[in-house]
Coordinates of C-alpha atoms and ligand atoms in Angstrom, one line a residue:
X1 CA -128.7 -55.5 -17.8
X2 CA -131.6 -54.5 -19.9
X3 CA -132.1 -51.1 -21.4
X4 CA -135.0 -52.2 -23.6
X5 CA -137.3 -50.3 -21.3
X6 CA -135.4 -47.0 -21.7
X7 CA -134.7 -44.4 -24.3
X8 CA -131.5 -42.7 -25.2
X9 CA -131.8 -39.2 -26.7
X10 CA -129.0 -38.3 -29.1
X11 CA -128.8 -34.8 -30.4
X12 CA -127.3 -34.0 -33.8
X13 CA -127.6 -37.7 -34.9
X14 CA -129.0 -36.8 -38.3
X15 CA -125.6 -36.3 -40.1
X16 CA -125.0 -39.4 -42.2
X17 CA -121.3 -39.8 -41.5
X18 CA -121.4 -38.2 -38.0
X19 CA -120.6 -39.3 -34.5
X20 CA -124.2 -39.0 -33.4
X21 CA -125.7 -41.4 -36.0
X22 CA -123.0 -44.0 -35.3
X23 CA -123.8 -43.6 -31.6
X24 CA -127.5 -44.0 -32.2
X25 CA -126.7 -47.3 -33.9
X26 CA -124.4 -48.6 -31.1
X27 CA -126.8 -47.7 -28.4
X28 CA -129.6 -49.4 -30.3
X29 CA -127.4 -52.5 -30.8
X30 CA -127.0 -52.5 -27.0
X31 CA -130.8 -52.5 -26.6
X32 CA -131.6 -48.8 -26.1
X33 CA -134.6 -47.3 -27.8
X34 CA -133.4 -44.1 -29.5
X35 CA -134.7 -40.6 -30.1
X36 CA -132.8 -38.5 -32.7
X37 CA -133.0 -34.8 -32.4
X38 CA -131.6 -32.8 -35.3
X39 CA -131.9 -29.4 -36.9
X40 CA -132.4 -31.2 -40.1
X41 CA -135.8 -32.9 -39.7
X42 CA -135.5 -35.2 -42.7
X43 CA -132.1 -36.5 -41.6
X44 CA -133.4 -37.1 -38.0
X45 CA -136.3 -39.2 -39.4
X46 CA -134.0 -41.0 -41.8
X47 CA -131.6 -41.8 -38.9
X48 CA -134.5 -43.1 -36.7
X49 CA -135.8 -45.4 -39.5
X50 CA -132.3 -46.8 -40.1
X51 CA -131.7 -47.4 -36.4
X52 CA -135.1 -49.1 -35.9
X53 CA -134.7 -51.2 -39.0
X54 CA -131.2 -52.4 -38.3
X55 CA -131.5 -53.0 -34.6
X56 CA -135.2 -53.9 -33.9
X57 CA -135.7 -51.2 -31.3
X58 CA -138.2 -48.3 -31.2
X59 CA -136.8 -45.1 -32.7
X60 CA -138.2 -41.6 -33.3
X61 CA -136.6 -38.8 -35.3
X62 CA -137.6 -35.2 -34.5
X63 CA -136.6 -31.9 -36.1
X64 CA -135.3 -29.6 -33.4
X65 CA -133.1 -26.6 -33.0
X66 CA -131.4 -27.2 -29.7
X67 CA -130.5 -23.5 -29.4
X68 CA -134.2 -22.7 -29.1
X69 CA -135.9 -23.6 -25.8
X70 CA -139.4 -23.7 -27.4
X71 CA -138.2 -26.0 -30.1
X72 CA -136.6 -28.4 -27.5
X73 CA -139.8 -28.3 -25.4
X74 CA -141.9 -29.2 -28.5
X75 CA -139.5 -32.0 -29.5
X76 CA -139.4 -33.6 -26.1
X77 CA -143.1 -33.3 -25.6
X78 CA -143.5 -35.4 -28.8
X79 CA -141.3 -37.9 -27.2
X80 CA -143.2 -38.1 -23.9
X81 CA -145.3 -41.2 -24.1
X82 CA -144.2 -42.1 -27.6
X83 CA -141.1 -44.0 -26.3
X84 CA -140.1 -45.5 -22.9
X85 CA -138.7 -43.0 -20.4
X86 CA -135.4 -41.3 -21.1
X87 CA -132.4 -43.0 -19.4
X88 CA -129.6 -41.5 -21.4
X89 CA -128.8 -38.2 -23.1
X90 CA -125.9 -37.7 -25.5
X91 CA -125.2 -34.0 -26.1
X92 CA -123.6 -34.5 -29.5
X93 CA -125.0 -31.7 -31.7
X94 CA -122.2 -29.2 -32.2
X95 CA -120.6 -26.8 -34.7
X96 CA -117.1 -25.8 -35.1
X97 CA -115.5 -22.6 -36.3
X98 CA -111.9 -22.0 -37.5
X99 CA -112.0 -18.2 -37.3
X100 CA -108.8 -16.8 -35.7
X101 CA -109.4 -14.8 -32.6
X102 CA -108.1 -11.5 -34.1
X103 CA -110.9 -11.8 -36.7
X104 CA -113.7 -13.4 -34.7
X105 CA -116.9 -11.3 -34.3
X106 CA -119.3 -11.4 -31.3
X107 CA -121.9 -12.9 -33.5
X108 CA -119.6 -15.8 -34.5
X109 CA -118.7 -16.3 -30.8
X110 CA -122.3 -16.5 -29.8
X111 CA -123.2 -18.8 -32.7
X112 CA -120.6 -21.3 -31.5
X113 CA -121.7 -21.1 -27.9
X114 CA -125.4 -21.2 -28.8
X115 CA -125.2 -24.7 -30.2
X116 CA -122.3 -26.3 -28.1
X117 CA -123.2 -24.8 -24.7
X118 CA -126.6 -23.2 -24.6
X119 CA -128.1 -26.0 -26.7
X120 CA -126.7 -28.7 -24.5
X121 CA -128.1 -26.7 -21.5
X122 CA -131.5 -26.5 -23.1
X123 CA -131.8 -30.3 -23.6
X124 CA -130.1 -31.3 -20.4
X125 CA -132.2 -28.9 -18.3
X126 CA -135.4 -30.4 -19.8
X127 CA -134.3 -34.1 -19.3
X128 CA -132.3 -34.2 -16.1
X129 CA -135.3 -33.7 -13.7
X130 CA -136.9 -36.9 -15.0
X131 CA -133.7 -38.9 -14.7
X132 CA -133.2 -37.7 -11.1
X133 CA -136.8 -38.5 -10.2
X134 CA -136.5 -42.0 -11.6
X135 CA -133.0 -42.5 -10.0
X136 CA -131.2 -43.4 -13.2
X137 CA -129.5 -41.4 -15.9
X138 CA -126.5 -41.3 -18.1
X139 CA -125.4 -38.0 -19.7
X140 CA -122.5 -37.8 -22.1
X141 CA -121.1 -34.5 -23.5
X142 CA -119.1 -34.4 -26.7
X143 CA -116.2 -32.1 -25.8
X144 CA -113.1 -32.1 -27.9
X145 CA -109.3 -32.4 -27.8
X146 CA -109.5 -28.7 -28.7
X147 CA -110.7 -27.9 -25.2
X148 CA -107.7 -29.7 -23.7
X149 CA -104.9 -28.5 -26.0
X150 CA -106.3 -25.2 -27.0
X151 CA -107.4 -25.8 -30.6
X152 CA -104.8 -26.3 -33.2
X153 CA -106.5 -28.9 -35.3
X154 CA -109.4 -27.0 -36.9
X155 CA -111.4 -25.2 -34.2
X156 CA -110.4 -21.7 -33.2
X157 CA -110.7 -20.0 -29.8
X158 CA -114.5 -19.8 -29.8
X159 CA -114.8 -23.6 -30.4
X160 CA -112.1 -24.5 -27.8
X161 CA -113.7 -22.2 -25.2
X162 CA -117.2 -23.7 -25.9
X163 CA -115.9 -27.3 -25.7
X164 CA -114.0 -26.4 -22.5
X165 CA -117.3 -25.0 -21.1
X166 CA -118.8 -28.4 -21.7
X167 CA -116.1 -29.9 -19.5
X168 CA -117.0 -27.6 -16.6
X169 CA -120.7 -28.3 -17.2
X170 CA -120.0 -32.1 -17.1
X171 CA -118.0 -31.9 -13.8
X172 CA -120.4 -29.6 -11.9
X173 CA -123.4 -31.5 -13.0
X174 CA -121.8 -34.8 -12.1
X175 CA -121.4 -33.5 -8.5
X176 CA -125.0 -32.4 -8.3
X177 CA -126.7 -35.5 -9.7
X178 CA -124.4 -38.3 -8.5
X179 CA -126.5 -39.1 -5.5
X180 CA -129.6 -39.3 -7.7
X181 CA -128.2 -42.2 -9.8
X182 CA -127.3 -39.9 -12.7
X183 CA -123.7 -40.0 -14.1
X184 CA -122.3 -37.2 -16.3
X185 CA -119.2 -37.7 -18.4
X186 CA -117.5 -36.2 -21.3
X187 CA -115.6 -37.6 -24.3
X188 CA -112.9 -35.6 -26.0
X189 CA -112.4 -36.8 -29.5
X190 CA -109.4 -35.9 -31.6
X191 CA -109.7 -35.8 -35.4
X192 CA -112.6 -38.0 -36.4
X193 CA -113.5 -38.5 -40.0
X194 CA -116.9 -36.8 -40.4
X195 CA -118.4 -33.8 -42.3
X196 CA -118.0 -31.3 -39.5
X197 CA -115.1 -29.4 -41.1
X198 CA -117.0 -29.2 -44.4
X199 CA -114.1 -30.9 -46.3
X200 CA -111.5 -28.3 -45.0
X201 CA -109.1 -30.9 -43.7
X202 CA -108.2 -32.9 -46.7
X203 CA -105.1 -33.8 -48.7
X204 CA -101.6 -32.7 -47.5
X205 CA -103.0 -31.1 -44.3
X206 CA -104.8 -34.3 -43.4
X207 CA -101.6 -36.4 -44.0
X208 CA -99.6 -34.0 -41.8
X209 CA -102.1 -34.4 -39.0
X210 CA -102.2 -38.2 -39.3
X211 CA -98.4 -38.2 -39.1
X212 CA -98.7 -36.8 -35.6
X213 CA -101.1 -39.5 -34.4
X214 CA -99.4 -42.5 -32.7
X215 CA -101.9 -45.1 -33.9
X216 CA -101.3 -43.8 -37.4
X217 CA -104.8 -43.0 -38.6
X218 CA -107.5 -40.5 -37.9
X219 CA -110.5 -41.5 -35.8
X220 CA -113.6 -43.3 -37.0
X221 CA -117.0 -42.6 -35.7
X222 CA -117.3 -46.1 -34.3
X223 CA -114.3 -45.4 -32.0
X224 CA -116.3 -42.6 -30.3
X225 CA -119.7 -44.3 -30.5
X226 CA -118.4 -47.4 -28.6
X227 CA -116.9 -45.3 -25.8
X228 CA -120.2 -43.3 -25.4
X229 CA -122.2 -46.6 -25.3
X230 CA -119.9 -47.9 -22.7
X231 CA -120.4 -44.8 -20.6
X232 CA -124.2 -45.2 -20.9
X233 CA -124.3 -48.8 -19.5
X234 CA -126.0 -49.3 -16.2
X235 CA -122.9 -51.1 -15.0
X236 CA -120.8 -48.0 -15.6
X237 CA -122.4 -46.3 -12.6
X238 CA -119.2 -45.6 -10.7
X239 CA -117.7 -43.4 -13.5
X240 CA -118.8 -39.8 -13.3
X241 CA -117.3 -36.4 -13.9
X242 CA -114.7 -37.9 -16.1
X243 CA -113.3 -36.9 -19.5
X244 CA -112.3 -39.7 -21.8
X245 CA -109.8 -39.0 -24.6
X246 CA -110.4 -40.8 -27.9
X247 CA -107.6 -39.3 -30.1
X248 CA -105.3 -42.2 -31.1
X249 CA -102.7 -40.8 -28.7
X250 CA -102.5 -37.4 -30.6
X251 CA -102.7 -35.6 -27.2
X252 CA -101.2 -37.6 -24.3
X253 CA -101.3 -35.6 -21.1
Ligands
NAD301 P1 -121.5 -33.4 -37.9 O1 -121.3 -32.0 -38.4 O2 -121.3 -34.6 -38.7 O3 -122.9 -33.5 -37.1 C1 -123.4 -32.5 -36.3 C2 -124.9 -32.6 -36.3 O4 -125.4 -31.6 -35.4 C3 -125.5 -32.4 -37.7 O5 -126.4 -33.4 -37.9 C4 -126.3 -31.0 -37.5 O6 -127.5 -31.0 -38.3 C5 -126.6 -31.1 -36.0 N1 -126.8 -29.7 -35.5 C6 -126.1 -28.6 -35.7 N2 -126.7 -27.5 -35.1 C7 -127.8 -28.0 -34.5 C8 -128.8 -27.4 -33.7 N3 -128.8 -26.1 -33.5 N4 -129.8 -28.2 -33.3 C9 -129.8 -29.5 -33.5 N5 -128.9 -30.1 -34.2 C10 -127.9 -29.4 -34.7 O7 -120.5 -33.4 -36.6 P2 -119.6 -34.6 -35.9 O8 -118.2 -34.5 -36.5 O9 -120.3 -35.8 -35.9 O10 -119.5 -34.0 -34.4 C11 -120.4 -34.4 -33.4 C12 -119.9 -33.8 -32.1 O11 -118.5 -34.2 -31.8 C13 -119.8 -32.2 -32.1 O12 -120.2 -31.8 -30.8 C14 -118.4 -31.9 -32.3 O13 -118.0 -30.7 -31.8 C15 -117.7 -33.1 -31.6 N6 -116.3 -33.4 -32.0 C16 -116.1 -33.8 -33.3 C17 -114.8 -34.0 -33.8 C18 -114.5 -34.5 -35.2 O14 -113.3 -34.5 -35.5 N7 -115.5 -34.8 -36.0 C19 -113.8 -33.9 -32.9 C20 -114.0 -33.5 -31.5 C21 -115.3 -33.2 -31.2

């Protein structure tokens, strides 16, 4: 199949060591043109340059706060016409929060939901109509093992609840859009080596966590990026509403 006439939008792909940037690269290596949306405009542009240089596709990086509908509208308007039509969306931008429930404030709860849930809604709501109209789309949500097992690695209740909301979002949207050629799936990574925890999971704590992982190491961004790219293939059109674990066996259920 060819995806050279299509664009994949990856949110939160600015982060240098993040899952989003790795995904932007694997999608581009598979032929997708790529649009990077990130709160950090400089990193979004840097990621787009890197992706275009390494993979010979078209790529654009745009500064965008996905929690803000106007910002999403502006970013995606820039994209219209600049790149081929959007065929895939990876709802990757996310934040975590380790605050225990007995200490969490309403503001902290809202902050976590604003990015992980409302942000994904803002971008998906803007892009899904075009996919449905063109009869092709691949939407992938970055949920987490935290949603399945109830936190316990780093994220607290707010993060687990937000990541579980993404699973409900995935499943209900898969039902609505299936007949329009749009698949919607979720990936649920375990501990992946990125900067999301701000260095809070290092040393002995990290060793303890790795001891509980059957494959004997923590996850790499490429482990997740490959799975997402597989779910975005045109040939993967009969997989929808699914949640794929990528956790080295840390949570087998
Ligand atoms: P990361 O912190 O490396 O990258 C997150 C990116 O999202 C950053 O570039 C950041 O600028 C961007 N972002 C944050 N708020 C934003 C906003 N309002 N608008 C636009 N961009 C915004 O994180 P990561 O570890 O690569 O995680 C990516 C996704 O995978 C997240 O949804 C996370 O919850 C999920 N996840 C990660 C792990 C893990 O262990 N790293 C495990 C399970 C799930």
